[in-house]
Short mmCIF file of C-alpha atoms and ligand atoms in Angstrom, two decimals:
data_model
loop_
_atom_site.label_atom_id
_atom_site.label_comp_id
_atom_site.label_asym_id
_atom_site.label_seq_id
_atom_site.Cartn_x
_atom_site.Cartn_y
_atom_site.Cartn_z
CA UNK E 254 52.27 66.27 -9.14
CA UNK E 255 49.23 68.46 -10.09
CA UNK E 256 45.83 67.22 -8.90
CA UNK E 257 43.71 65.11 -11.21
CA UNK E 258 39.96 65.65 -11.42
CA UNK E 259 37.68 63.21 -13.23
CA UNK E 260 34.19 64.63 -13.53
CA UNK E 261 31.48 62.15 -14.53
CA UNK E 262 27.73 62.56 -14.61
CA UNK E 263 27.23 61.17 -11.12
CA UNK E 264 30.64 61.49 -9.46
CA UNK E 265 33.80 63.52 -9.21
CA UNK E 266 37.12 61.92 -8.36
CA UNK E 267 39.77 64.32 -7.22
CA UNK E 268 43.28 63.96 -5.84
CA UNK E 269 47.02 63.78 -6.32
CA UNK E 270 50.05 61.79 -5.17
CA UNK E 271 48.09 58.53 -5.17
CA UNK E 272 45.50 59.93 -2.72
CA UNK E 273 42.05 60.18 -4.27
CA UNK E 274 38.59 61.05 -3.04
CA UNK E 275 35.34 60.39 -4.91
CA UNK E 276 32.19 62.42 -4.29
CA UNK E 277 28.59 61.80 -5.33
CA UNK E 278 26.45 64.15 -7.40
CA UNK E 279 25.54 66.19 -4.31
CA UNK E 280 29.20 66.59 -3.32
CA UNK E 281 29.11 64.11 -0.42
CA UNK E 282 32.24 62.00 0.11
CA UNK E 283 31.84 58.41 -1.13
CA UNK E 284 35.35 56.89 -1.22
CA UNK E 285 38.87 57.78 -0.26
CA UNK E 286 41.91 55.76 -1.28
CA UNK E 287 45.63 55.90 -0.78
CA UNK E 288 48.19 53.13 -1.21
CA UNK E 289 47.26 50.15 1.02
CA UNK E 290 44.12 51.79 2.37
CA UNK E 291 40.54 52.37 1.18
CA UNK E 292 37.73 54.14 3.01
CA UNK E 293 34.06 53.99 2.08
CA UNK E 294 31.39 56.25 3.48
CA UNK E 295 27.86 54.83 3.83
CA UNK E 296 24.55 56.61 3.46
CA UNK E 297 24.33 56.74 7.27
CA UNK E 298 27.75 58.47 7.52
CA UNK E 299 29.41 55.29 8.78
CA UNK E 300 32.93 55.13 7.41
CA UNK E 301 34.72 51.81 7.02
CA UNK E 302 38.45 51.63 6.52
CA UNK E 303 39.90 48.59 4.81
CA UNK E 304 43.58 47.82 4.82
CA UNK E 305 45.62 45.21 3.03
CA UNK E 306 48.25 43.21 4.89
CA UNK E 307 50.07 39.92 4.21
CA UNK E 308 47.42 38.13 6.32
CA UNK E 309 44.58 39.53 4.17
CA UNK E 310 42.18 42.45 4.08
CA UNK E 311 40.77 43.80 7.32
CA UNK E 312 37.93 46.23 7.99
CA UNK E 313 37.16 48.61 10.81
CA UNK E 314 34.73 51.40 11.57
CA UNK E 315 36.35 54.81 11.90
CA UNK E 316 35.75 56.91 15.01
CA UNK E 317 33.96 60.27 14.79
CA UNK E 318 37.28 62.08 15.32
CA UNK E 319 38.93 60.10 12.50
CA UNK E 320 36.03 60.80 10.14
CA UNK E 321 36.19 64.50 10.92
CA UNK E 322 39.96 64.63 10.37
CA UNK E 323 39.69 62.87 7.01
CA UNK E 324 36.86 65.10 5.78
CA UNK E 325 38.76 68.24 6.83
CA UNK E 326 41.93 67.01 5.08
CA UNK E 327 39.99 66.34 1.88
CA UNK E 328 38.27 69.73 2.11
CA UNK E 329 41.71 71.33 2.55
CA UNK E 330 42.81 69.90 -0.82
CA UNK E 331 39.61 71.09 -2.47
CA UNK E 332 40.04 74.57 -0.98
CA UNK E 333 43.56 74.79 -2.36
CA UNK E 334 42.37 73.85 -5.83
CA UNK E 335 39.60 76.47 -5.70
CA UNK E 336 42.23 79.17 -5.23
CA UNK E 337 43.96 78.17 -8.51
CA UNK E 338 43.10 80.27 -11.55
CA UNK E 339 41.84 78.65 -14.71
CA UNK E 340 39.69 75.88 -13.19
CA UNK E 341 36.85 75.22 -15.64
CA UNK E 342 33.45 76.57 -14.55
CA UNK E 343 31.70 73.25 -14.19
CA UNK E 344 34.52 71.78 -12.13
CA UNK E 345 34.76 74.96 -10.04
CA UNK E 346 31.06 74.74 -9.16
CA UNK E 347 31.45 71.07 -8.24
CA UNK E 348 34.44 71.78 -5.99
CA UNK E 349 32.52 74.55 -4.25
CA UNK E 350 29.64 72.14 -3.68
CA UNK E 351 32.04 69.60 -2.12
CA UNK E 352 33.72 72.18 0.08
CA UNK E 353 30.35 73.23 1.46
CA UNK E 354 29.95 69.79 3.10
CA UNK E 355 31.50 70.30 6.52
CA UNK E 356 32.02 67.27 8.80
CA UNK E 357 29.07 68.48 10.90
CA UNK E 358 26.73 68.66 7.91
CA UNK E 359 27.76 65.24 6.64
CA UNK E 360 27.21 63.82 10.13
CA UNK E 361 23.54 64.87 9.96
CA UNK E 362 23.03 62.05 7.44
CA UNK E 363 23.21 59.61 10.35
CA UNK E 364 20.00 60.80 12.02
CA UNK E 365 18.22 61.40 8.71
CA UNK E 366 19.00 57.86 7.60
CA UNK E 367 17.83 56.25 10.86
CA UNK E 368 14.61 58.22 10.93
CA UNK E 369 13.82 56.32 7.72
CA UNK E 370 15.45 52.89 7.97
CA UNK E 371 16.07 50.20 10.57
CA UNK E 372 19.80 49.38 10.34
CA UNK E 373 20.62 47.66 7.04
CA UNK E 374 23.05 45.16 8.53
CA UNK E 375 23.59 43.05 5.45
CA UNK E 376 23.09 43.11 1.67
CA UNK E 377 24.48 40.88 -1.07
CA UNK E 378 27.62 42.51 -2.51
CA UNK E 379 26.06 42.88 -5.96
CA UNK E 380 23.12 44.76 -4.42
CA UNK E 381 25.03 47.58 -2.70
CA UNK E 382 23.81 50.06 -5.32
CA UNK E 383 20.17 49.01 -5.13
CA UNK E 384 17.58 51.08 -3.38
CA UNK E 385 16.56 49.25 -0.22
CA UNK E 386 12.86 49.42 0.59
CA UNK E 387 12.05 47.90 3.96
CA UNK E 388 8.61 46.51 3.19
CA UNK E 389 9.14 44.37 6.27
CA UNK E 390 11.46 44.67 9.24
CA UNK E 391 13.43 41.75 10.65
CA UNK E 392 13.07 38.06 9.91
CA UNK E 393 9.92 36.05 10.61
CA UNK E 394 12.08 33.19 11.95
CA UNK E 395 15.07 35.01 13.47
CA UNK E 396 16.52 31.95 15.22
CA UNK E 397 19.38 30.70 13.03
CA UNK E 398 22.30 30.37 15.39
CA UNK E 399 24.85 31.95 13.01
CA UNK E 400 22.75 35.01 12.16
CA UNK E 401 22.44 38.10 14.32
CA UNK E 402 21.44 40.58 11.63
CA UNK E 403 17.88 41.12 12.88
CA UNK E 404 18.01 40.23 16.57
CA UNK E 405 17.47 43.90 17.39
CA UNK E 406 13.92 44.04 15.97
CA UNK E 407 10.67 42.08 15.99
CA UNK E 408 9.36 40.91 12.62
CA UNK E 409 6.92 43.41 11.24
CA UNK E 410 5.26 43.81 7.83
CA UNK E 411 4.63 47.47 7.09
CA UNK E 412 1.06 48.70 6.77
CA UNK E 413 0.07 50.59 3.59
CA UNK E 414 0.40 53.86 5.51
CA UNK E 415 3.81 52.93 6.87
CA UNK E 416 5.04 51.97 3.41
CA UNK E 417 3.76 55.26 1.94
CA UNK E 418 5.60 57.22 4.64
CA UNK E 419 8.74 55.10 4.08
CA UNK E 420 8.67 55.77 0.32
CA UNK E 421 8.10 59.48 0.88
CA UNK E 422 11.05 59.51 3.30
CA UNK E 423 13.22 57.68 0.77
CA UNK E 424 12.44 60.24 -1.93
CA UNK E 425 13.27 63.10 0.44
CA UNK E 426 16.47 61.53 1.80
CA UNK E 427 17.98 60.47 -1.53
CA UNK E 428 16.74 63.46 -3.52
CA UNK E 429 18.65 63.71 -6.80
CA UNK E 430 20.82 60.74 -5.73
CA UNK E 431 17.88 58.40 -6.35
CA UNK E 432 18.77 58.12 -10.03
CA UNK E 433 22.18 56.72 -9.09
CA UNK E 434 20.61 53.64 -7.49
CA UNK E 435 20.07 50.68 -9.76
CA UNK E 436 17.47 48.11 -8.83
CA UNK E 437 15.31 47.74 -5.76
CA UNK E 438 16.03 45.40 -2.86
CA UNK E 439 13.22 44.45 -0.49
CA UNK E 440 14.18 44.30 3.18
CA UNK E 441 14.67 42.76 5.55
CA UNK E 442 15.53 39.07 6.00
CA UNK E 443 12.76 37.18 4.18
CA UNK E 444 10.31 39.57 2.52
CA UNK E 445 8.82 36.84 0.31
CA UNK E 446 7.05 35.58 3.42
CA UNK E 447 4.64 38.51 3.00
CA UNK E 448 1.26 37.21 1.77
CA UNK E 449 1.17 37.35 -2.03
CA UNK E 450 -1.74 39.80 -2.44
CA UNK E 451 -0.20 42.19 0.05
CA UNK E 452 3.19 41.96 -1.60
CA UNK E 453 1.61 42.65 -5.00
CA UNK E 454 -0.01 45.78 -3.56
CA UNK E 455 3.37 46.85 -2.16
CA UNK E 456 5.08 46.33 -5.54
CA UNK E 457 2.41 48.38 -7.26
CA UNK E 458 2.74 51.22 -4.75
CA UNK E 459 6.52 51.24 -5.09
CA UNK E 460 6.24 51.48 -8.88
CA UNK E 461 3.82 54.38 -8.53
CA UNK E 462 5.98 56.31 -6.11
CA UNK E 463 9.55 55.67 -7.24
CA UNK E 464 11.29 56.49 -10.56
CA UNK E 465 10.62 53.80 -13.24
CA UNK E 466 14.36 53.53 -14.04
CA UNK E 467 14.90 51.90 -10.63
CA UNK E 468 12.85 48.90 -11.71
CA UNK E 469 14.65 48.22 -14.99
CA UNK E 470 17.04 45.77 -13.40
CA UNK E 471 14.28 44.14 -11.37
CA UNK E 472 13.43 43.71 -7.72
CA UNK E 473 15.47 41.42 -5.47
CA UNK E 474 15.20 40.12 -1.93
CA UNK E 475 16.60 37.64 0.59
CA UNK E 476 14.52 34.58 1.36
CA UNK E 477 14.82 31.56 3.57
CA UNK E 478 14.08 28.19 2.01
CA UNK E 479 11.76 26.84 4.70
CA UNK E 480 9.09 29.58 4.50
CA UNK E 481 9.07 29.47 0.72
CA UNK E 482 6.75 26.48 0.78
CA UNK E 483 3.96 28.91 1.70
CA UNK E 484 4.16 30.25 -1.86
CA UNK E 485 2.90 28.09 -4.72
CA UNK E 486 4.70 27.97 -8.05
CA UNK E 487 1.82 29.97 -9.50
CA UNK E 488 2.14 32.70 -6.84
CA UNK E 489 5.89 32.91 -7.43
CA UNK E 490 5.24 33.32 -11.16
CA UNK E 491 2.69 36.08 -10.53
CA UNK E 492 5.20 37.92 -8.35
CA UNK E 493 7.86 37.40 -11.00
CA UNK E 494 5.54 38.95 -13.60
CA UNK E 495 4.96 41.87 -11.21
CA UNK E 496 8.69 42.67 -11.17
CA UNK E 497 10.35 40.35 -8.66
CA UNK E 498 13.46 39.06 -10.31
CA UNK E 499 16.21 37.78 -8.05
CA UNK E 500 16.11 35.85 -4.78
CA UNK E 501 19.12 35.45 -2.47
CA UNK E 502 18.74 32.24 -0.55
CA UNK E 503 20.65 31.30 2.59
CA UNK E 504 21.24 27.61 1.88
CA UNK E 505 24.30 27.56 4.17
CA UNK E 506 25.06 23.82 4.03
CA UNK E 507 23.87 20.55 2.57
CA UNK E 508 24.70 18.66 5.79
CA UNK E 509 21.47 18.10 7.73
CA UNK E 510 23.22 17.47 11.05
CA UNK E 511 24.98 20.83 10.71
CA UNK E 512 21.75 22.56 9.68
CA UNK E 513 20.16 21.20 12.84
CA UNK E 514 23.03 22.40 15.01
CA UNK E 515 22.81 25.85 13.39
CA UNK E 516 19.02 25.84 13.91
CA UNK E 517 18.45 26.22 10.18
CA UNK E 518 14.94 24.98 9.55
CA UNK E 519 14.20 22.21 7.04
CA UNK E 520 16.39 19.57 5.47
CA UNK E 521 18.85 20.23 2.67
CA UNK E 522 16.59 18.23 0.33
CA UNK E 523 13.66 20.52 1.20
CA UNK E 524 15.87 23.55 0.58
CA UNK E 525 16.84 22.09 -2.80
CA UNK E 526 13.18 21.67 -3.65
CA UNK E 527 12.43 25.33 -2.70
CA UNK E 528 15.36 26.61 -4.77
CA UNK E 529 14.31 24.46 -7.74
CA UNK E 530 10.79 25.90 -7.52
CA UNK E 531 12.26 29.41 -7.67
CA UNK E 532 14.14 28.44 -10.84
CA UNK E 533 10.98 26.94 -12.34
CA UNK E 534 9.19 30.22 -11.62
CA UNK E 535 11.85 32.08 -13.63
CA UNK E 536 13.88 33.77 -10.89
CA UNK E 537 17.57 34.55 -10.87
CA UNK E 538 18.91 32.65 -7.91
CA UNK E 539 21.80 33.46 -5.61
CA UNK E 540 22.69 30.60 -3.28
CA UNK E 541 24.67 31.51 -0.16
CA UNK E 542 26.95 28.93 1.45
CA UNK E 543 28.68 29.31 4.80
CA UNK E 544 32.32 28.39 4.28
CA UNK E 545 33.87 26.92 7.43
CA UNK E 546 30.56 26.39 9.23
CA UNK E 547 30.75 23.63 11.82
CA UNK E 548 34.53 23.89 12.09
CA UNK E 549 36.78 20.83 11.89
CA UNK E 550 34.07 18.54 13.22
CA UNK E 551 31.78 19.05 10.22
CA UNK E 552 34.28 20.06 7.53
CA UNK E 553 34.04 16.89 5.38
CA UNK E 554 30.30 16.41 5.73
CA UNK E 555 29.67 20.11 5.07
CA UNK E 556 31.67 20.14 1.84
CA UNK E 557 30.52 16.75 0.51
CA UNK E 558 26.83 17.14 1.30
CA UNK E 559 26.75 20.73 0.01
CA UNK E 560 28.29 19.69 -3.29
CA UNK E 561 25.99 16.71 -3.69
CA UNK E 562 22.86 18.84 -3.15
CA UNK E 563 24.03 21.71 -5.36
CA UNK E 564 24.84 19.26 -8.17
CA UNK E 565 21.08 18.77 -8.51
CA UNK E 566 20.25 22.48 -8.74
CA UNK E 567 19.49 23.76 -12.26
CA UNK E 568 21.57 26.95 -12.26
CA UNK E 569 21.98 29.10 -15.37
CA UNK E 570 23.74 32.20 -16.63
CA UNK E 571 22.84 35.09 -14.29
CA UNK E 572 22.68 32.84 -11.21
CA UNK E 573 25.17 33.21 -8.41
CA UNK E 574 26.77 31.03 -5.79
CA UNK E 575 28.07 33.09 -2.92
CA UNK E 576 30.72 31.59 -0.67
CA UNK E 577 30.53 33.42 2.63
CA UNK E 578 33.34 32.80 5.14
CA UNK E 579 31.80 31.95 8.50
CA UNK E 580 31.98 34.75 11.07
CA UNK E 581 31.10 33.81 14.63
CA UNK E 582 28.12 35.90 15.79
CA UNK E 583 28.22 37.54 19.20
CA UNK E 584 24.66 37.52 20.51
CA UNK E 585 23.00 34.33 19.33
CA UNK E 586 24.31 31.69 21.71
CA UNK E 587 26.44 30.19 18.96
CA UNK E 588 29.61 30.14 21.05
CA UNK E 589 27.95 28.21 23.90
CA UNK E 590 26.44 25.66 21.49
CA UNK E 591 29.72 25.24 19.60
CA UNK E 592 31.61 24.78 22.87
CA UNK E 593 29.23 22.19 24.27
CA UNK E 594 29.26 20.34 20.91
CA UNK E 595 33.06 20.34 21.04
CA UNK E 596 33.39 22.27 17.78
CA UNK E 597 36.78 23.65 16.91
CA UNK E 598 36.75 26.60 14.51
CA UNK E 599 38.69 26.13 11.28
CA UNK E 600 42.01 27.99 11.35
CA UNK E 601 42.24 30.64 8.64
CA UNK E 602 44.46 28.56 6.35
CA UNK E 603 41.97 25.65 6.47
CA UNK E 604 39.05 27.97 5.90
CA UNK E 605 40.79 29.40 2.83
CA UNK E 606 41.44 25.84 1.63
CA UNK E 607 37.77 24.95 2.01
CA UNK E 608 36.80 28.14 0.23
CA UNK E 609 39.08 27.41 -2.72
CA UNK E 610 38.01 23.78 -2.93
CA UNK E 611 34.31 24.71 -2.97
CA UNK E 612 34.92 27.53 -5.44
CA UNK E 613 36.64 25.31 -7.96
CA UNK E 614 34.26 22.39 -7.53
CA UNK E 615 31.15 24.56 -7.83
CA UNK E 616 32.49 26.54 -10.76
CA UNK E 617 33.16 23.39 -12.75
CA UNK E 618 29.80 21.96 -11.67
CA UNK E 619 27.93 25.12 -12.73
CA UNK E 620 30.08 26.79 -15.41
CA UNK E 621 27.34 29.27 -16.37
CA UNK E 622 26.75 30.56 -12.85
CA UNK E 623 29.14 32.93 -11.14
CA UNK E 624 30.84 31.59 -8.00
CA UNK E 625 32.22 34.36 -5.84
CA UNK E 626 33.06 35.56 -2.33
CA UNK E 627 30.56 37.18 0.03
CA UNK E 628 32.34 38.78 2.95
CA UNK E 629 29.83 40.04 5.49
CA UNK E 630 32.59 42.10 7.13
CA UNK E 631 32.80 44.56 4.26
CA UNK E 632 29.10 45.38 4.17
CA UNK E 633 28.26 49.06 4.05
CA UNK E 634 25.12 50.60 2.57
S1 LIG L 912 19.67 33.34 8.34
FE1 LIG L 912 17.85 34.10 7.30
S2 LIG L 912 16.19 32.83 8.13
FE2 LIG L 912 17.93 32.58 9.51
S3 LIG L 912 17.59 34.11 11.12
FE3 LIG L 912 18.92 35.07 9.56
S4 LIG L 912 17.51 36.13 8.19
FE4 LIG L 912 16.29 34.68 9.37
#
């Protein structure tokens, strides 16, 4: 079968025999697919392979040798096509650009990326195409027992000078790829904890130094519910008027006893009040729930109390409920706590049952909001 090339403004997809590779506007590899297998390449040159099996989808990081072999194989196909007569000029130029990316040159993205960013360990799935700006690093709380995303860094709000250097680095690193990002996501774990005046200055600086198109779909961030009380409704409205649009809130569970065990600050009622305030201030809200948290011991309380709290939340079109299957963290002491509390993890079939039950119940409770899966295992920026 002859190769197929689909050239769009920002990407080229090229391949044959059900094996396809997609490249960005600079010619860097973005995706590779073949039957039963998909590979994505992140901005930091990490490559994650996902495979489908009867027991579900699994993800793994590829080794350096595997990445190199795949890139060379893809380049081989491109090289072959370049030797064929009659390839249109524009496509020919694009293929040459792709072929010029050797595995060694692509690997340089790793160091370039980490000279600019602290690891971006998690993003909401609908924000993968946003431009991440780390106005802060880490989480000001950093003690939830199920969360190890920011244990590698102390909480730090950037100074004006640090933010300027960060934005300059972002412009240099992304180059012409910046226009392919849509929206801006403020890192890291709870950027709304930044004092309002300082955050307003940051938003202004970002708008001065980044392309206006990035801000058309608004600015989003993660936020915990217990620090939100430091912001008044009026402050939240001012930030909303300055461009903040969507807040992703880790609600996790409506069961207070489970929140306590997981070291999630505040009661579920207090979290409901914080989320309601965000809605009153005009934000799009994404509520994240940990499916399977607390194992068998908490299963009923977790589901019932979560549903009874979320029934009181005024969600609308544009809001999201993310159901995130619980993944046991390695470095937080969760395992020891769960063991001493006698918790038994939900087997996969039970976890899927809980997921499906919550999905259906929440979708009929909030028909205008979107209820969907949030797998932290597939994250790649
Ligand atoms: S879940 Fe949120 S609040 Fe808790 S440690 Fe992680 S980032 Fe911080």
